[in-house]
């Protein structure tokens, strides 16, 4: 549990915005750039590291379902 807690904290400190359940007093607004990236925490020699990967676009068939659902 300590390993998971450390990974979550590492990611949360790097995410300088408030989004969903992640809320920061020092960064109350959304960041549109961060909203398009995943934080990936990896084990590295000597500790944990963080990598950012872009969020892939939603497949067209899922986008269409959302559009139909709103209609």
Coordinates of N, CA and C in Angstrom, one line a residue:
X1 N 0.8 -1.2 0.0 CA 0.0 0.0 0.0 C 0.9 1.3 0.0
X2 N 2.0 1.2 0.6 CA 2.9 2.3 0.6 C 3.4 2.7 -0.8
X3 N 3.7 1.6 -1.6 CA 4.2 1.8 -2.9 C 3.1 2.5 -3.8
X4 N 1.9 2.1 -3.6 CA 0.8 2.7 -4.4 C 0.5 4.1 -3.9
X5 N 0.6 4.4 -2.6 CA 0.4 5.7 -2.1 C 1.5 6.6 -2.6
X6 N 2.7 6.2 -2.7 CA 3.8 7.0 -3.2 C 3.6 7.3 -4.7
X7 N 3.2 6.3 -5.5 CA 2.9 6.6 -6.9 C 1.8 7.6 -7.1
X8 N 0.7 7.4 -6.4 CA -0.4 8.4 -6.5 C 0.0 9.8 -6.1
X9 N 0.8 9.9 -5.0 CA 1.3 11.2 -4.6 C 2.2 11.8 -5.6
X10 N 3.1 11.0 -6.2 CA 4.0 11.5 -7.2 C 3.2 12.1 -8.4
X11 N 2.2 11.4 -8.8 CA 1.4 11.8 -10.0 C 0.6 13.1 -9.6
X12 N 0.0 13.1 -8.4 CA -0.8 14.2 -8.0 C 0.0 15.5 -7.9
X13 N 1.2 15.4 -7.4 CA 2.1 16.6 -7.3 C 2.4 17.2 -8.7
X14 N 2.5 16.3 -9.7 CA 2.9 16.8 -11.0 C 1.7 17.4 -11.7
X15 N 0.5 17.0 -11.3 CA -0.7 17.5 -12.0 C -1.2 18.8 -11.4
X16 N -0.7 19.9 -12.0 CA -1.0 21.2 -11.4 C -2.3 21.8 -12.0
X17 N -3.4 21.1 -11.6 CA -4.7 21.5 -12.0 C -5.7 20.8 -11.1
X18 N -6.9 21.2 -11.2 CA -8.0 20.5 -10.5 C -8.9 19.9 -11.6
X19 N -9.2 18.6 -11.4 CA -10.0 17.9 -12.4 C -10.7 16.7 -11.8
X20 N -12.0 16.7 -11.8 CA -12.7 15.6 -11.2 C -12.5 15.5 -9.7
X21 N -12.1 14.3 -9.2 CA -11.9 14.1 -7.8 C -10.5 14.7 -7.4
X22 N -9.7 15.0 -8.3 CA -8.3 15.6 -8.0 C -8.5 17.1 -7.9
X23 N -8.4 17.6 -6.7 CA -8.6 19.0 -6.4 C -7.4 19.6 -5.7
X24 N -6.9 20.8 -6.2 CA -5.8 21.5 -5.6 C -6.2 22.9 -5.3
X25 N -6.0 23.4 -4.1 CA -6.2 24.8 -3.7 C -5.3 25.7 -4.5
X26 N -4.1 25.3 -4.7 CA -3.1 26.2 -5.4 C -3.3 26.2 -6.9
X27 N -4.0 25.3 -7.4 CA -4.3 25.2 -8.9 C -5.8 24.9 -9.1
X28 N -6.7 25.8 -8.9 CA -8.1 25.5 -8.9 C -8.8 25.3 -10.3
X29 N -8.1 25.6 -11.4 CA -8.7 25.5 -12.7 C -8.2 24.3 -13.5
X30 N -8.9 24.0 -14.6 CA -8.5 23.0 -15.5 C -7.3 23.4 -16.3
X31 N -6.5 22.5 -16.7 CA -5.4 22.8 -17.6 C -5.6 22.0 -18.9
X32 N -5.9 22.6 -20.0 CA -6.3 21.9 -21.2 C -5.2 21.0 -21.7
X33 N -3.9 21.5 -21.5 CA -2.8 20.7 -22.0 C -2.6 19.4 -21.2
X34 N -2.7 19.5 -19.8 CA -2.6 18.4 -19.0 C -3.7 17.4 -19.2
X35 N -4.9 17.9 -19.5 CA -6.1 17.1 -19.7 C -5.9 16.1 -20.9
X36 N -4.9 16.3 -21.7 CA -4.7 15.5 -22.9 C -3.5 14.5 -22.7
X37 N -3.1 14.4 -21.4 CA -1.9 13.5 -21.1 C -2.2 12.6 -20.0
X38 N -1.7 11.4 -20.0 CA -1.7 10.4 -18.9 C -0.4 10.6 -18.2
X39 N -0.4 10.5 -16.8 CA 0.8 10.4 -16.0 C 1.0 8.9 -15.8
X40 N 2.1 8.4 -16.2 CA 2.5 7.0 -16.0 C 3.7 7.0 -15.0
X41 N 3.5 6.3 -13.9 CA 4.5 6.2 -12.9 C 5.2 4.9 -13.1
X42 N 6.5 4.9 -13.1 CA 7.3 3.7 -13.4 C 8.4 3.6 -12.3
X43 N 8.7 2.3 -12.0 CA 9.8 2.1 -11.1 C 11.1 2.2 -11.8
X44 N 12.0 3.0 -11.2 CA 13.3 3.3 -11.8 C 14.3 2.9 -10.7
X45 N 15.6 2.8 -11.1 CA 16.6 2.5 -10.1 C 16.6 3.7 -9.1
X46 N 16.5 3.4 -7.9 CA 16.5 4.5 -6.8 C 15.2 5.1 -6.5
X47 N 14.1 4.6 -7.2 CA 12.8 5.2 -6.8 C 11.8 5.1 -7.9
X48 N 10.9 6.2 -8.0 CA 9.9 6.2 -9.0 C 10.1 7.4 -10.0
X49 N 9.7 7.2 -11.2 CA 9.8 8.2 -12.2 C 8.4 8.4 -12.8
X50 N 8.2 9.5 -13.5 CA 7.0 9.8 -14.1 C 7.2 10.1 -15.6
X51 N 6.3 9.5 -16.4 CA 6.3 9.7 -17.9 C 4.9 10.3 -18.2
X52 N 4.9 11.1 -19.3 CA 3.6 11.5 -19.8 C 3.4 10.9 -21.1
X53 N 2.2 10.4 -21.3 CA 1.8 9.8 -22.6 C 0.6 10.5 -23.1
X54 N 0.4 10.8 -24.4 CA -0.8 11.5 -24.9 C -2.0 10.5 -24.8
X55 N -3.1 11.1 -24.5 CA -4.4 10.4 -24.5 C -4.8 10.2 -26.0
X56 N -5.0 9.0 -26.4 CA -5.4 8.7 -27.7 C -6.8 9.2 -28.0
X57 N -7.1 9.6 -29.2 CA -8.5 10.1 -29.5 C -9.5 8.9 -29.3
X58 N -10.7 9.2 -28.9 CA -11.7 8.2 -28.7 C -12.1 7.7 -30.1
X59 N -12.3 6.3 -30.2 CA -12.7 5.7 -31.5 C -14.0 6.3 -32.0
X60 N -14.1 6.4 -33.2 CA -15.3 7.1 -33.8 C -16.6 6.4 -33.4
X61 N -16.6 5.1 -33.3 CA -17.9 4.4 -32.9 C -18.3 4.8 -31.5
X62 N -17.3 5.0 -30.6 CA -17.7 5.4 -29.2 C -18.2 6.9 -29.2
X63 N -17.5 7.7 -30.0 CA -17.9 9.1 -30.2 C -19.3 9.2 -30.7
X64 N -19.7 8.4 -31.6 CA -21.0 8.4 -32.2 C -22.1 7.9 -31.1
X65 N -21.7 7.0 -30.3 CA -22.6 6.6 -29.2 C -22.9 7.7 -28.3
X66 N -21.9 8.5 -27.9 CA -22.1 9.6 -27.0 C -23.0 10.7 -27.7
X67 N -22.7 10.9 -29.0 CA -23.6 11.9 -29.7 C -25.0 11.5 -29.8
X68 N -25.3 10.2 -30.0 CA -26.6 9.7 -30.1 C -27.3 9.7 -28.7
X69 N -26.5 9.5 -27.6 CA -27.0 9.5 -26.3 C -27.5 10.9 -25.9
X70 N -26.8 11.9 -26.3 CA -27.2 13.3 -26.0 C -28.4 13.8 -26.7
X71 N -28.7 13.2 -27.9 CA -29.8 13.6 -28.7 C -31.2 13.2 -28.1

